[in-house]
mmCIF file of C-alpha atoms in Angstrom:
data_model
loop_
_atom_site.group_PDB
_atom_site.id
_atom_site.type_symbol
_atom_site.label_atom_id
_atom_site.label_comp_id
_atom_site.label_asym_id
_atom_site.label_seq_id
_atom_site.Cartn_x
_atom_site.Cartn_y
_atom_site.Cartn_z
ATOM 1 C CA MET A 29 16.047 -15.449 -20.732
ATOM 2 C CA ALA A 30 17.808 -18.685 -19.749
ATOM 3 C CA THR A 31 21.094 -17.243 -20.992
ATOM 4 C CA THR A 32 20.870 -14.058 -18.948
ATOM 5 C CA MET A 33 18.824 -14.854 -15.842
ATOM 6 C CA ASN A 34 20.847 -17.628 -14.258
ATOM 7 C CA ASN A 35 23.193 -18.246 -11.325
ATOM 8 C CA LYS A 36 26.309 -17.647 -13.420
ATOM 9 C CA VAL A 37 25.109 -14.132 -14.204
ATOM 10 C CA PHE A 38 23.737 -13.490 -10.703
ATOM 11 C CA GLN A 39 27.127 -14.348 -9.149
ATOM 12 C CA LYS A 40 28.777 -11.611 -11.232
ATOM 13 C CA ILE A 41 26.632 -8.968 -9.537
ATOM 14 C CA THR A 42 28.544 -7.639 -6.544
ATOM 15 C CA GLN A 43 27.085 -4.158 -6.042
ATOM 16 C CA PRO A 44 24.911 -3.326 -3.023
ATOM 17 C CA VAL A 45 21.313 -4.376 -3.647
ATOM 18 C CA PHE A 46 17.985 -3.283 -2.180
ATOM 19 C CA LEU A 47 15.097 -5.545 -3.177
ATOM 20 C CA GLY A 48 11.659 -4.273 -2.260
ATOM 21 C CA TYR A 49 8.612 -6.281 -3.260
ATOM 22 C CA TYR A 50 4.886 -6.679 -2.630
ATOM 23 C CA TYR A 51 4.066 -9.951 -0.898
ATOM 24 C CA GLU A 52 1.386 -10.576 1.705
ATOM 25 C CA ASN A 53 0.533 -14.226 1.019
ATOM 26 C CA GLU A 54 0.088 -16.642 -1.903
ATOM 27 C CA ASP A 55 -3.103 -14.895 -3.044
ATOM 28 C CA ARG A 56 -2.058 -11.331 -2.357
ATOM 29 C CA GLN A 57 1.280 -10.697 -3.990
ATOM 30 C CA ASP A 58 2.827 -9.065 -7.017
ATOM 31 C CA LYS A 59 1.329 -10.606 -10.151
ATOM 32 C CA THR A 60 3.416 -8.450 -12.520
ATOM 33 C CA VAL A 61 6.677 -10.188 -11.618
ATOM 34 C CA SER A 62 7.406 -13.434 -9.817
ATOM 35 C CA VAL A 63 8.259 -12.847 -6.170
ATOM 36 C CA LYS A 64 9.585 -16.403 -6.001
ATOM 37 C CA LYS A 65 12.026 -15.696 -8.841
ATOM 38 C CA MET A 66 13.084 -12.334 -7.381
ATOM 39 C CA LEU A 67 13.937 -14.041 -4.095
ATOM 40 C CA TYR A 68 15.802 -16.793 -5.956
ATOM 41 C CA MET A 69 17.885 -14.189 -7.799
ATOM 42 C CA PHE A 70 18.540 -12.280 -4.572
ATOM 43 C CA LYS A 71 19.805 -15.425 -2.856
ATOM 44 C CA HIS A 72 22.282 -16.139 -5.682
ATOM 45 C CA LEU A 73 23.727 -12.640 -6.146
ATOM 46 C CA GLY A 74 27.479 -12.318 -5.655
ATOM 47 C CA THR A 75 26.955 -9.306 -3.392
ATOM 48 C CA ASN A 76 28.259 -9.633 0.176
ATOM 49 C CA PRO A 77 25.344 -10.500 2.503
ATOM 50 C CA ASP A 78 25.838 -7.320 4.564
ATOM 51 C CA LYS A 79 25.290 -5.276 1.380
ATOM 52 C CA LYS A 80 22.050 -7.053 0.417
ATOM 53 C CA TRP A 81 18.712 -5.908 1.814
ATOM 54 C CA LYS A 82 15.359 -7.404 0.962
ATOM 55 C CA ARG A 83 12.136 -6.008 2.281
ATOM 56 C CA SER A 84 8.599 -7.204 1.769
ATOM 57 C CA PHE A 85 5.854 -4.604 1.739
ATOM 58 C CA PRO A 86 2.749 -6.709 2.451
ATOM 59 C CA SER A 87 0.298 -3.832 2.645
ATOM 60 C CA ALA A 88 1.408 -2.196 -0.621
ATOM 61 C CA GLY A 89 -1.364 -3.942 -2.530
ATOM 62 C CA VAL A 90 0.233 -3.264 -5.923
ATOM 63 C CA HIS A 91 3.360 -3.886 -8.005
ATOM 64 C CA SER A 92 4.353 -0.214 -8.004
ATOM 65 C CA ILE A 93 5.132 -0.026 -4.288
ATOM 66 C CA SER A 94 6.779 3.389 -4.679
ATOM 67 C CA SER A 95 3.690 5.122 -6.083
ATOM 68 C CA ARG A 96 2.013 7.433 -3.611
ATOM 69 C CA PHE A 97 -1.104 7.233 -5.781
ATOM 70 C CA THR A 98 -1.581 3.454 -5.752
ATOM 71 C CA SER A 99 0.540 1.956 -2.974
ATOM 72 C CA LYS A 100 -0.355 1.844 0.689
ATOM 73 C CA SER A 101 3.333 1.354 1.579
ATOM 74 C CA TRP A 102 5.131 4.100 -0.309
ATOM 75 C CA ARG A 103 6.166 5.905 2.885
ATOM 76 C CA HIS A 104 7.476 2.671 4.412
ATOM 77 C CA LEU A 105 9.424 1.994 1.205
ATOM 78 C CA GLN A 106 10.804 5.530 1.287
ATOM 79 C CA ASP A 107 11.987 5.103 4.876
ATOM 80 C CA GLU A 108 13.596 1.714 4.150
ATOM 81 C CA SER A 109 15.304 3.126 1.041
ATOM 82 C CA PHE A 110 16.757 6.002 3.052
ATOM 83 C CA GLN A 111 17.992 3.565 5.719
ATOM 84 C CA PHE A 112 19.628 1.428 3.016
ATOM 85 C CA ALA A 113 21.307 4.508 1.550
ATOM 86 C CA GLU A 114 22.629 5.566 4.961
ATOM 87 C CA LYS A 115 23.599 2.185 6.438
ATOM 88 C CA VAL A 116 24.743 0.215 3.401
ATOM 89 C CA LEU A 117 25.806 2.878 0.922
ATOM 90 C CA GLU A 118 27.053 5.104 3.758
ATOM 91 C CA LEU A 119 25.442 8.194 2.278
ATOM 92 C CA LYS A 120 24.762 11.190 4.484
ATOM 93 C CA PRO A 121 21.274 12.702 4.478
ATOM 94 C CA VAL A 122 20.897 16.217 3.129
ATOM 95 C CA GLU A 123 18.265 18.725 4.065
ATOM 96 C CA GLN A 124 15.236 18.236 1.846
ATOM 97 C CA SER A 125 12.086 20.166 1.186
ATOM 98 C CA SER A 126 8.918 18.792 2.775
ATOM 99 C CA GLU A 127 7.614 17.884 -0.702
ATOM 100 C CA VAL A 128 10.156 15.051 -1.065
ATOM 101 C CA ARG A 129 8.997 13.249 2.071
ATOM 102 C CA GLU A 130 5.243 13.681 1.604
#
């Protein structure tokens, strides 16, 4: 891990990045992955700052913040992801069925 998860590698990453994570406080946060280490990586990415978005989802309650079955924030994550796609990736929304946004 020390050979692949380090600043030298992080600096080589220049693509747009959306980092969404569960963090409410020290006791209530993602226990599956280290939020502290995710934020460290995010800070050291080579991506231009205007192409990097990080969003905390404090009411998600779980690691899988995108799951409509377990997360209390999946709609918020969906909305933020769409905004990232439109504003950073400059994608245009397409008409979608109501099932996608439920």
